JSON list of C-alpha atoms in Angstrom, two decimals:
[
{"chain": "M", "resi": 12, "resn": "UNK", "atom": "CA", "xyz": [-13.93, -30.06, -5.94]},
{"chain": "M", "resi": 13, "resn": "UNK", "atom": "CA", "xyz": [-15.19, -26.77, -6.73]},
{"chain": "M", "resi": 14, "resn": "UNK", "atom": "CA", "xyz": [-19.29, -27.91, -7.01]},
{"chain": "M", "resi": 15, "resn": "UNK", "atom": "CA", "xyz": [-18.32, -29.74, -3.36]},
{"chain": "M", "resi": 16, "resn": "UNK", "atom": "CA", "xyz": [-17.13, -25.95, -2.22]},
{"chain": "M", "resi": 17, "resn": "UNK", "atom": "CA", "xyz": [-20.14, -24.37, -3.71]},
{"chain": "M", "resi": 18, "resn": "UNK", "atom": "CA", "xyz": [-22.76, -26.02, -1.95]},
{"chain": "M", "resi": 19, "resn": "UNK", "atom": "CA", "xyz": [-21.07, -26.05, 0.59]},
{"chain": "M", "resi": 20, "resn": "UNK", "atom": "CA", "xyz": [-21.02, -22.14, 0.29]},
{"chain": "M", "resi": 21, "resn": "UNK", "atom": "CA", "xyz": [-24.82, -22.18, -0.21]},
{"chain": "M", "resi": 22, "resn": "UNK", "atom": "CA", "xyz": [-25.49, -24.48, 2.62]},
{"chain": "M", "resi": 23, "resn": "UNK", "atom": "CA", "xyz": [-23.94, -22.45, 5.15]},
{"chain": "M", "resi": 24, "resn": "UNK", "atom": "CA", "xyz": [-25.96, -19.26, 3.44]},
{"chain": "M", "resi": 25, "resn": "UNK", "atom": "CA", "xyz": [-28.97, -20.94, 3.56]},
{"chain": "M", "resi": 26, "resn": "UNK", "atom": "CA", "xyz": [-28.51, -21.47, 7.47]},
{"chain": "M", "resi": 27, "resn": "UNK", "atom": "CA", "xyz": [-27.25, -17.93, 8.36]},
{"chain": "M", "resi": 28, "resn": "UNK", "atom": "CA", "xyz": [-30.13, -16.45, 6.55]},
{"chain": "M", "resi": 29, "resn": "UNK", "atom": "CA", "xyz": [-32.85, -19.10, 7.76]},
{"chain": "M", "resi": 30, "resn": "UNK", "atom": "CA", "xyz": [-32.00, -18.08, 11.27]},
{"chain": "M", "resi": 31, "resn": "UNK", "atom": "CA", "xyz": [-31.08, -14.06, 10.87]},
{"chain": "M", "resi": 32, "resn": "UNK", "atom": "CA", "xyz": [-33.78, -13.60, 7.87]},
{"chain": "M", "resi": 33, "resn": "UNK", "atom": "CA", "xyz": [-34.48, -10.47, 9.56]},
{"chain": "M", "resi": 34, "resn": "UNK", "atom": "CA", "xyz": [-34.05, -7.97, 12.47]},
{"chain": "M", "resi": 35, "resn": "UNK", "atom": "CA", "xyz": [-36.61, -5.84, 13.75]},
{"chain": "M", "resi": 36, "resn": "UNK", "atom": "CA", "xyz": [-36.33, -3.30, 16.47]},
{"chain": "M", "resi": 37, "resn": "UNK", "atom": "CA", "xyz": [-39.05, -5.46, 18.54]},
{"chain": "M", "resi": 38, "resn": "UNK", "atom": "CA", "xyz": [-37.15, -8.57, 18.33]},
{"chain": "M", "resi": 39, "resn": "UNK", "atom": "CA", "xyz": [-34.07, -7.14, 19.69]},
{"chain": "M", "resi": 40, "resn": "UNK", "atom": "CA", "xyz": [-33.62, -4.53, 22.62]},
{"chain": "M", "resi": 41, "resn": "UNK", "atom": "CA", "xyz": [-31.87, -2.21, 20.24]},
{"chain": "M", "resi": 42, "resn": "UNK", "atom": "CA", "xyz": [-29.25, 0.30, 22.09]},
{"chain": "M", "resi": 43, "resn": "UNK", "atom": "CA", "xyz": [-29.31, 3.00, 19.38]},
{"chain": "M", "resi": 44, "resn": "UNK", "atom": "CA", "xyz": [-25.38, 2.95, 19.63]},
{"chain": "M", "resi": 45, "resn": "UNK", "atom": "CA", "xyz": [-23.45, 1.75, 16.07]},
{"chain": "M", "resi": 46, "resn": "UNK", "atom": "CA", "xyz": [-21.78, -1.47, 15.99]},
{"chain": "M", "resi": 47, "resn": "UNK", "atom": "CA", "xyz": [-18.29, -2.11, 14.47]},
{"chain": "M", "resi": 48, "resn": "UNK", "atom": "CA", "xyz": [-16.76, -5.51, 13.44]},
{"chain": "M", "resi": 49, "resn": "UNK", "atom": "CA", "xyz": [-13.28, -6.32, 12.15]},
{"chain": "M", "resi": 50, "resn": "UNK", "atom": "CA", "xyz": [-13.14, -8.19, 9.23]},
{"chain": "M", "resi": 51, "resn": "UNK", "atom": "CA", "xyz": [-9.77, -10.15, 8.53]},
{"chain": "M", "resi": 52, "resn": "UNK", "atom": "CA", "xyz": [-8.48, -12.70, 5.44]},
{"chain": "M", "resi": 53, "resn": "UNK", "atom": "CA", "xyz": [-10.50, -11.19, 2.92]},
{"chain": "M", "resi": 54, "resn": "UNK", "atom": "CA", "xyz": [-9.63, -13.17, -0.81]},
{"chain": "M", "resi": 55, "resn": "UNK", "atom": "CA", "xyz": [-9.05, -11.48, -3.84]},
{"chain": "M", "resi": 56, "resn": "UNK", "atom": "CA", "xyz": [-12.30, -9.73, -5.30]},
{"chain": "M", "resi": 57, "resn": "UNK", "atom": "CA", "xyz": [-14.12, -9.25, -2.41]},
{"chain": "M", "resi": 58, "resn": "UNK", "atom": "CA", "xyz": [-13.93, -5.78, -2.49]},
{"chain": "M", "resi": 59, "resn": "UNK", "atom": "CA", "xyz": [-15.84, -2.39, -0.97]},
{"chain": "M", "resi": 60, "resn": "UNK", "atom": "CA", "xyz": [-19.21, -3.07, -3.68]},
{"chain": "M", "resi": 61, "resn": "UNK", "atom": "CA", "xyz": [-19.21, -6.64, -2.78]},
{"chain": "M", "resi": 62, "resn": "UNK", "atom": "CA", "xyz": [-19.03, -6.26, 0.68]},
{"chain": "M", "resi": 63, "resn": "UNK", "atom": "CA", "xyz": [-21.44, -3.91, 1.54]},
{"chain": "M", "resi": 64, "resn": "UNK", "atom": "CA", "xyz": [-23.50, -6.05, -0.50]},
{"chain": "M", "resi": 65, "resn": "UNK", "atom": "CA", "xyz": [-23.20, -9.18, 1.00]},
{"chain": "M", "resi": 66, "resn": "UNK", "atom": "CA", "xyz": [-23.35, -7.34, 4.68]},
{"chain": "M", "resi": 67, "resn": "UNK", "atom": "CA", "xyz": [-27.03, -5.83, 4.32]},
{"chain": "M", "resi": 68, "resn": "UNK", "atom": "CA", "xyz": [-28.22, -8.92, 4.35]},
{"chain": "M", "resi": 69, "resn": "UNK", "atom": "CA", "xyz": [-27.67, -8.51, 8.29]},
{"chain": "M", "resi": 70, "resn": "UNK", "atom": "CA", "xyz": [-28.77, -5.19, 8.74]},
{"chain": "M", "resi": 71, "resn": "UNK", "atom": "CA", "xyz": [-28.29, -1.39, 7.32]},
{"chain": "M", "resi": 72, "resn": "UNK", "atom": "CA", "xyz": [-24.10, -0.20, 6.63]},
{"chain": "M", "resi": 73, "resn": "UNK", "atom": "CA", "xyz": [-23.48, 3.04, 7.36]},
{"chain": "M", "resi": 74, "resn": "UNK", "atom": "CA", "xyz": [-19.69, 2.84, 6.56]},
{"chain": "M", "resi": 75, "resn": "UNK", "atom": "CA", "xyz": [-17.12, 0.29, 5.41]},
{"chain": "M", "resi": 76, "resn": "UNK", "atom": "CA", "xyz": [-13.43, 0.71, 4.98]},
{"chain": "M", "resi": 77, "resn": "UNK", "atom": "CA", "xyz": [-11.21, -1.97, 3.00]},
{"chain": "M", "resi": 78, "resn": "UNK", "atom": "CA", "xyz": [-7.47, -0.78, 4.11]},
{"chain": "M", "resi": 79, "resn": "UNK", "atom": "CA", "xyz": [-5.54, -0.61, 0.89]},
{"chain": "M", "resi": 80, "resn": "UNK", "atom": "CA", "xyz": [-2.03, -0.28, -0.50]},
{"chain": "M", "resi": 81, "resn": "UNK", "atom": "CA", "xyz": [-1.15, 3.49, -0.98]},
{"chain": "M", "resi": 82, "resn": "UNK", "atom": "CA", "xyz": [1.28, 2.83, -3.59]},
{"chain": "M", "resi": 83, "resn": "UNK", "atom": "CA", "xyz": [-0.19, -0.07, -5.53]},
{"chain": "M", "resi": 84, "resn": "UNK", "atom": "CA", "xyz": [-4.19, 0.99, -4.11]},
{"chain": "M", "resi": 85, "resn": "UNK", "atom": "CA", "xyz": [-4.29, -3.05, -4.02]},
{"chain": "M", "resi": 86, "resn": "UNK", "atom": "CA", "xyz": [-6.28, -4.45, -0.83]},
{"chain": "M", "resi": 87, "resn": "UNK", "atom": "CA", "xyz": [-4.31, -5.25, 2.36]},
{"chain": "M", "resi": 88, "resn": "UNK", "atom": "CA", "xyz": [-6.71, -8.36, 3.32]},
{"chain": "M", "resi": 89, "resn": "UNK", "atom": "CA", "xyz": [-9.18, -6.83, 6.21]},
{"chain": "M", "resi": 90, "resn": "UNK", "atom": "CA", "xyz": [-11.52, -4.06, 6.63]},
{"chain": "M", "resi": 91, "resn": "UNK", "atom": "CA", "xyz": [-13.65, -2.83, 9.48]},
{"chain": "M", "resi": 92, "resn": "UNK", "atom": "CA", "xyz": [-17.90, -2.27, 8.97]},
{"chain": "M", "resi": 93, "resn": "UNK", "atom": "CA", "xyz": [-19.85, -0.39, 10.36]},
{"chain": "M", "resi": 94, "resn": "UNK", "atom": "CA", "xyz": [-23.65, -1.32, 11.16]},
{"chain": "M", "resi": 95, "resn": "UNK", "atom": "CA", "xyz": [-26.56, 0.71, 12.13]},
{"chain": "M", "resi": 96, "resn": "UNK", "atom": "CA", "xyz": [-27.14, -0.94, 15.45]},
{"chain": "M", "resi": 97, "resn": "UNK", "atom": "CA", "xyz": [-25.14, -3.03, 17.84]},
{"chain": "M", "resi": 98, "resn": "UNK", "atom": "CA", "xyz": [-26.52, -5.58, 18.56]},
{"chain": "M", "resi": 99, "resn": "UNK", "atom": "CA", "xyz": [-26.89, -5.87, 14.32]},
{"chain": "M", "resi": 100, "resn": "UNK", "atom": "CA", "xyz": [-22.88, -6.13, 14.26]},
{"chain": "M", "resi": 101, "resn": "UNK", "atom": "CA", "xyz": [-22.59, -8.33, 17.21]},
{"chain": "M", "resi": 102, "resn": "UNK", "atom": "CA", "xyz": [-24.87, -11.11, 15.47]},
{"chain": "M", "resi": 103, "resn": "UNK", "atom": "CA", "xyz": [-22.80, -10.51, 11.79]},
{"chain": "M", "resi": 104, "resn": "UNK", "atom": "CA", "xyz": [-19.53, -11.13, 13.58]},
{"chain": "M", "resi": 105, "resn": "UNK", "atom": "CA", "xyz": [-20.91, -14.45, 14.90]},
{"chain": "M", "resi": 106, "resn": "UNK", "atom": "CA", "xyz": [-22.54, -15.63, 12.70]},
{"chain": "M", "resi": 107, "resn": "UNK", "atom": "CA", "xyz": [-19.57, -14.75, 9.38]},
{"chain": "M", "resi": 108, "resn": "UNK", "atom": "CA", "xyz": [-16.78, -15.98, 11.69]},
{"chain": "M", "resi": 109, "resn": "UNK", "atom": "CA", "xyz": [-15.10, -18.79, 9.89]},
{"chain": "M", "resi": 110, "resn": "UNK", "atom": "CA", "xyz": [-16.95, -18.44, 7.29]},
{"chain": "M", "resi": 111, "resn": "UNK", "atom": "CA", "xyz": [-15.97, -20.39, 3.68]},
{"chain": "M", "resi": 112, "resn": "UNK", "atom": "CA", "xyz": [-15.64, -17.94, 1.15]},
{"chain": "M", "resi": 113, "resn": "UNK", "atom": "CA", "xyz": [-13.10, -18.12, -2.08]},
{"chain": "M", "resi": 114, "resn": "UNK", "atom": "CA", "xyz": [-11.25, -21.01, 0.10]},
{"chain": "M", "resi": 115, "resn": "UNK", "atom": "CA", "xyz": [-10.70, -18.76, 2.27]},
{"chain": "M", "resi": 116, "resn": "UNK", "atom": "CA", "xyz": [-11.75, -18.33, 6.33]},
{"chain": "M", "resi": 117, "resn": "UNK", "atom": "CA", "xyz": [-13.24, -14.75, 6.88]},
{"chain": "M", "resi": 118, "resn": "UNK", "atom": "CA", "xyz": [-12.00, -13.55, 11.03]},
{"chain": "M", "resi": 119, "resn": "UNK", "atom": "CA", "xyz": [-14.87, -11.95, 11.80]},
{"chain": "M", "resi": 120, "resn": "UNK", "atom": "CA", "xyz": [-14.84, -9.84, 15.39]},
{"chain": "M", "resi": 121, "resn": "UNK", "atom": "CA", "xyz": [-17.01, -7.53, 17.28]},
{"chain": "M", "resi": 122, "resn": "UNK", "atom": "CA", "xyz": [-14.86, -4.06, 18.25]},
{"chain": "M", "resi": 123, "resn": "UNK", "atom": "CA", "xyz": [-16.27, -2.45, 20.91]},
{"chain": "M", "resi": 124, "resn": "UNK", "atom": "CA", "xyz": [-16.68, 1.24, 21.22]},
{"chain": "M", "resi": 125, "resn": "UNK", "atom": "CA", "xyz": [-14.08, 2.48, 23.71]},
{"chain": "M", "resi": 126, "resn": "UNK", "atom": "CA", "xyz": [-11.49, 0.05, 21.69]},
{"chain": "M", "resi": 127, "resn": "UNK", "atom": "CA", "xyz": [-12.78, 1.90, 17.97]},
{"chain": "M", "resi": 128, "resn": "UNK", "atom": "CA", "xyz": [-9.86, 4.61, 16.94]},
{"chain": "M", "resi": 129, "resn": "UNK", "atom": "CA", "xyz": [-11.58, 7.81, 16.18]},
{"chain": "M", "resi": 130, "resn": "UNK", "atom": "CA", "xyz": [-9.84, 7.58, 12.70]},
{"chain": "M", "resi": 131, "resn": "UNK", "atom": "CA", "xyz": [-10.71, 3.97, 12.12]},
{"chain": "M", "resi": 132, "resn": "UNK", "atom": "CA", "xyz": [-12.78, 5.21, 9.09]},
{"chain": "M", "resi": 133, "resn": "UNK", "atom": "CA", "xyz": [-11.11, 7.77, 7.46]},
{"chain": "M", "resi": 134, "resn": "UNK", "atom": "CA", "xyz": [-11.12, 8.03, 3.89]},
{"chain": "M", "resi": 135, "resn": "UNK", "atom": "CA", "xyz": [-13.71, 5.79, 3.26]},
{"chain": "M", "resi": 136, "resn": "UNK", "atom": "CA", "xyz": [-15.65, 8.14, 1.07]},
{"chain": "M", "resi": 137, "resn": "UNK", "atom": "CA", "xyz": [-12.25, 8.17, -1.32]},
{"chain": "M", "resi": 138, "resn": "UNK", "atom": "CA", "xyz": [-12.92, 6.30, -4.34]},
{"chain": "M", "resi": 139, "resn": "UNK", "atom": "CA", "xyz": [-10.33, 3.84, -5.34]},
{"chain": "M", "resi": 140, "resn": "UNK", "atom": "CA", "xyz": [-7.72, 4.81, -7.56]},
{"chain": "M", "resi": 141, "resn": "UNK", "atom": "CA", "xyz": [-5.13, 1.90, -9.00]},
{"chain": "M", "resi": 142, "resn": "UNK", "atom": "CA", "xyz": [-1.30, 3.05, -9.59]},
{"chain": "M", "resi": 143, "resn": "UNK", "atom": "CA", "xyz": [0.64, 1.93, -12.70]},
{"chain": "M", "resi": 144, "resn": "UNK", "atom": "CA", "xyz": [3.14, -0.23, -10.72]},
{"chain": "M", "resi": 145, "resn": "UNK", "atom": "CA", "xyz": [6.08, -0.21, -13.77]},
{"chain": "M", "resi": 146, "resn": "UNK", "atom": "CA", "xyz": [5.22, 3.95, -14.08]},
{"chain": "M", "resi": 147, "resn": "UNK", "atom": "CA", "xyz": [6.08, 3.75, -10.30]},
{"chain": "M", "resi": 148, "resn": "UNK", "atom": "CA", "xyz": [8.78, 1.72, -10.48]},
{"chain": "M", "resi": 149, "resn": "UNK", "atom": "CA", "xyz": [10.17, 3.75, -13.20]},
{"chain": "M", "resi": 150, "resn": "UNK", "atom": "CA", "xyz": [9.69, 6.77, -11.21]},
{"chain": "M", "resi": 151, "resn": "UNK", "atom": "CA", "xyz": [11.36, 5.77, -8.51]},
{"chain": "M", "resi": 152, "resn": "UNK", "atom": "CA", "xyz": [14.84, 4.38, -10.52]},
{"chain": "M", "resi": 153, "resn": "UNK", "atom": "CA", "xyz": [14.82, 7.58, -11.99]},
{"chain": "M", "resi": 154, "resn": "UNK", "atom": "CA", "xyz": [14.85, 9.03, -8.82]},
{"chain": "M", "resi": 155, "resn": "UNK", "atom": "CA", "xyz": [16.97, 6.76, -7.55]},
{"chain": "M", "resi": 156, "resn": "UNK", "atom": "CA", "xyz": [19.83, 7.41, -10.32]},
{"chain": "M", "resi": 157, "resn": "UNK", "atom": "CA", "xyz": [19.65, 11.06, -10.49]},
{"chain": "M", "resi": 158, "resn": "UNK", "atom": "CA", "xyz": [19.99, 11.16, -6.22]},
{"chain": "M", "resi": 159, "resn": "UNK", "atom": "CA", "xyz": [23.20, 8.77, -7.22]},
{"chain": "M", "resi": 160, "resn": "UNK", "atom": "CA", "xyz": [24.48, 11.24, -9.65]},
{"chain": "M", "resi": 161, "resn": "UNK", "atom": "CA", "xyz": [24.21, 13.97, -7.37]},
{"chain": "M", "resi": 162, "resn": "UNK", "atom": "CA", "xyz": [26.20, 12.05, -4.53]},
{"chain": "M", "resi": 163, "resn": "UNK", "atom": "CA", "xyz": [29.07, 10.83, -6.86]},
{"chain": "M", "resi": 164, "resn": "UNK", "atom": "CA", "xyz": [29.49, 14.53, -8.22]},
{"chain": "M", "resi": 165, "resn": "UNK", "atom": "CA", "xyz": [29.74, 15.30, -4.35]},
{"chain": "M", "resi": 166, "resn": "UNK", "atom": "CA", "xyz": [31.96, 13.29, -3.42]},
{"chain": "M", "resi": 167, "resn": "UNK", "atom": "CA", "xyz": [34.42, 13.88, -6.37]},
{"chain": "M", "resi": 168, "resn": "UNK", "atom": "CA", "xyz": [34.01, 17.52, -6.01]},
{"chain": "M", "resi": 169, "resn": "UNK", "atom": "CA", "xyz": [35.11, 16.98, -2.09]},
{"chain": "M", "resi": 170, "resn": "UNK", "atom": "CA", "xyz": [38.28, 14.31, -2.88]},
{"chain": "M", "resi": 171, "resn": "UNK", "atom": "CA", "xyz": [39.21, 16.94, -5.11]},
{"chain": "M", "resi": 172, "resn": "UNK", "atom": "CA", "xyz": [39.14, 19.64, -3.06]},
{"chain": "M", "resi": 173, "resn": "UNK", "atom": "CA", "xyz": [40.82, 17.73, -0.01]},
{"chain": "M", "resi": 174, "resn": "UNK", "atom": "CA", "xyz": [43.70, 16.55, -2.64]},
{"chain": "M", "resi": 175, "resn": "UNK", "atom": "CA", "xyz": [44.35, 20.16, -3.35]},
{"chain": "M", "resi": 176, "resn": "UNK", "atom": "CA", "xyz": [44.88, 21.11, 0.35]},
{"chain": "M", "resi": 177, "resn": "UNK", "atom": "CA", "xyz": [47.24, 18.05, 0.39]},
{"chain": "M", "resi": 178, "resn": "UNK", "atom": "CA", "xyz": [49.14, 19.11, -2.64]},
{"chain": "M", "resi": 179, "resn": "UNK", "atom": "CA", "xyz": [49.45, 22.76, -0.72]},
{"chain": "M", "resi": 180, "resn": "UNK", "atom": "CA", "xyz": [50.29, 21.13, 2.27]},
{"chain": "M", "resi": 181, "resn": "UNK", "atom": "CA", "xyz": [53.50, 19.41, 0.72]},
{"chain": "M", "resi": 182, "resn": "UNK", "atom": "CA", "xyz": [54.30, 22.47, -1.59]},
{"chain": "M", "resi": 183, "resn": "UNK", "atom": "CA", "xyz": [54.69, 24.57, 1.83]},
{"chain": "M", "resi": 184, "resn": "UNK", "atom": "CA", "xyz": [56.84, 22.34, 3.12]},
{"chain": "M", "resi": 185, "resn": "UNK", "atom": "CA", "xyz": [58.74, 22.02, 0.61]},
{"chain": "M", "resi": 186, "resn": "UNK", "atom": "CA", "xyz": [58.40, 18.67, -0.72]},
{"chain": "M", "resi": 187, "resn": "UNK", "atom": "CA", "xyz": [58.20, 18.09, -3.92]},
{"chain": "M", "resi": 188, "resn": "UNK", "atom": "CA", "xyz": [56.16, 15.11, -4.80]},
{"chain": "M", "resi": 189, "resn": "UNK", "atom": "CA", "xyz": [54.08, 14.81, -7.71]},
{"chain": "M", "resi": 190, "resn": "UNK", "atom": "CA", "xyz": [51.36, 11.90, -8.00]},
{"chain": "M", "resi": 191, "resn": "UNK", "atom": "CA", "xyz": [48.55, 11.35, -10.04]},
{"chain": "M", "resi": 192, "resn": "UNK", "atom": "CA", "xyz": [45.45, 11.38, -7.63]},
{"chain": "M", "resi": 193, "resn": "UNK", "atom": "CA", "xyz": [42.13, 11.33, -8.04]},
{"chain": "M", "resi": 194, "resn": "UNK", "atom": "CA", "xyz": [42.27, 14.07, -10.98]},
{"chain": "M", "resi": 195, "resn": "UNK", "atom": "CA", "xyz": [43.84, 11.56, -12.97]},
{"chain": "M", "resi": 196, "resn": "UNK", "atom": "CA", "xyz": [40.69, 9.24, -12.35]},
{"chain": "M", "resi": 197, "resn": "UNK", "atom": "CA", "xyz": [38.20, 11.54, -12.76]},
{"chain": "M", "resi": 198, "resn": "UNK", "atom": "CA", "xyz": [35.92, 10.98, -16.59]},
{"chain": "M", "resi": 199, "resn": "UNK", "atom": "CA", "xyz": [36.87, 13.97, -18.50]},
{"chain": "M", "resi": 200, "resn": "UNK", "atom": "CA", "xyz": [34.09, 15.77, -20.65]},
{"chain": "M", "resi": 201, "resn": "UNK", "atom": "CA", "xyz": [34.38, 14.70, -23.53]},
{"chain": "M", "resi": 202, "resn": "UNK", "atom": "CA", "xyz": [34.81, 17.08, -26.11]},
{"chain": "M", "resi": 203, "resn": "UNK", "atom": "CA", "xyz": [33.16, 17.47, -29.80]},
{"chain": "M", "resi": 204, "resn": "UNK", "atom": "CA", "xyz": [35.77, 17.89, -33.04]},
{"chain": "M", "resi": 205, "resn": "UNK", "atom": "CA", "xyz": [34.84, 19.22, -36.09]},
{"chain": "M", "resi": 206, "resn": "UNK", "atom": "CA", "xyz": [36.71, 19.11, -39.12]},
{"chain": "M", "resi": 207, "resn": "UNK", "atom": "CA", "xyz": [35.72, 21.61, -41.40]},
{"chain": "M", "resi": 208, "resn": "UNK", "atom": "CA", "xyz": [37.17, 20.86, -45.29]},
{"chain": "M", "resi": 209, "resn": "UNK", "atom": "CA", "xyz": [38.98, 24.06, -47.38]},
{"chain": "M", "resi": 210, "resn": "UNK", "atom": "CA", "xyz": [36.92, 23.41, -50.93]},
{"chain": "M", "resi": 211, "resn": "UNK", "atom": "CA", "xyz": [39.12, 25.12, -53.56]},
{"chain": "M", "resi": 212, "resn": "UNK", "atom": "CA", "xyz": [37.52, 28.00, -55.25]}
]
């Protein structure tokens, strides 16, 4: 199965690059203007190095963006390229279109230059940095559990404070009613005894 998918693979390489071996100004009417093309179901180790190299074959990258996780810095599955020319991006997004790669078909599409967002390619220059997902998941429970401390102190220190008004309340009325409340369920600091022994001189 996997020799069948590899020459298959090289087949379809052979063709592309048979029939777009090169591009010359003179062969095309070159616009001057920079081409972008989505990319979309990119598999697992095609990454920013191996991209850019496999995309020269067409023509001369200025930039290339693979979206990424912030939190995990793992790969989101598309990216958007940017060629030198046009025409040079319009020809890659043909021809890479449903192309076999990793078992995977790539979604190749031309963007065209009023639809390209002015920060389509920002960051791109940042290098990739990986998180330690259990430090960040550690982090956050920690986080987590202190913000829950906080609240239950909160709200004890309010019941409390509403349970004394109450107690006032029925005091200045004249009532005499005596209850446990939430004091009584309250955790009580615990509190260190020592024991200290009398040795006999």
């Amino acid at each position: 199965m996997d020799r069948e998918r590899l020459k298959a693979e090289r087949r379809e390489r052979k063709k592309y690059k048979k029939h777009h071996k090169a591009l010359k100004d003179d062969d095309v009417g070159i616009s001057g203007k920079k081409g972008v093309i989505y990319v979309g179901h990119i598999p697992h180790g095609f990454y920013e190095q191996e991209m850019r190299s496999f995309f020269s074959q067409f023509g001369t990258v200025t930039r290339l963006r693979l979206a990424r996780s912030r939190k995990t810095g793992n790969s989101k599955g598309y990216a958007f390229v940017e060629f030198e020319y046009e025409e040079v991006a319009k020809i890659a997004a043909e021809s890479m279109n449903n192309y076999l790669m990793f078992d995977k078909l790539l979604q190749c599409k031309f963007v065209p230059s009023e639809k390209v967002h002015p920060q389509i390619f920002k960051g791109w220059r940042r290098s990739v940095i990986k998180t330690n997902r259990e430090r960040w998941c550690r982090l956050l429970h920690n986080r987590a559990m202190v913000r829950n401390k906080e609240r239950y102190q909160k709200a004890v220190y309010t019941l409390l404070r509403k349970e004394k008004r109450k107690r006032q309340k029925l005091k200045d009325l004249g009532i005499e009613y005596d209850f446990p409340g939430y004091a009584a369920i309250v955790p009580k600091k615990s509190t260190r005894i020592t024991f200290t022994s009398d040795e006999d001189s």
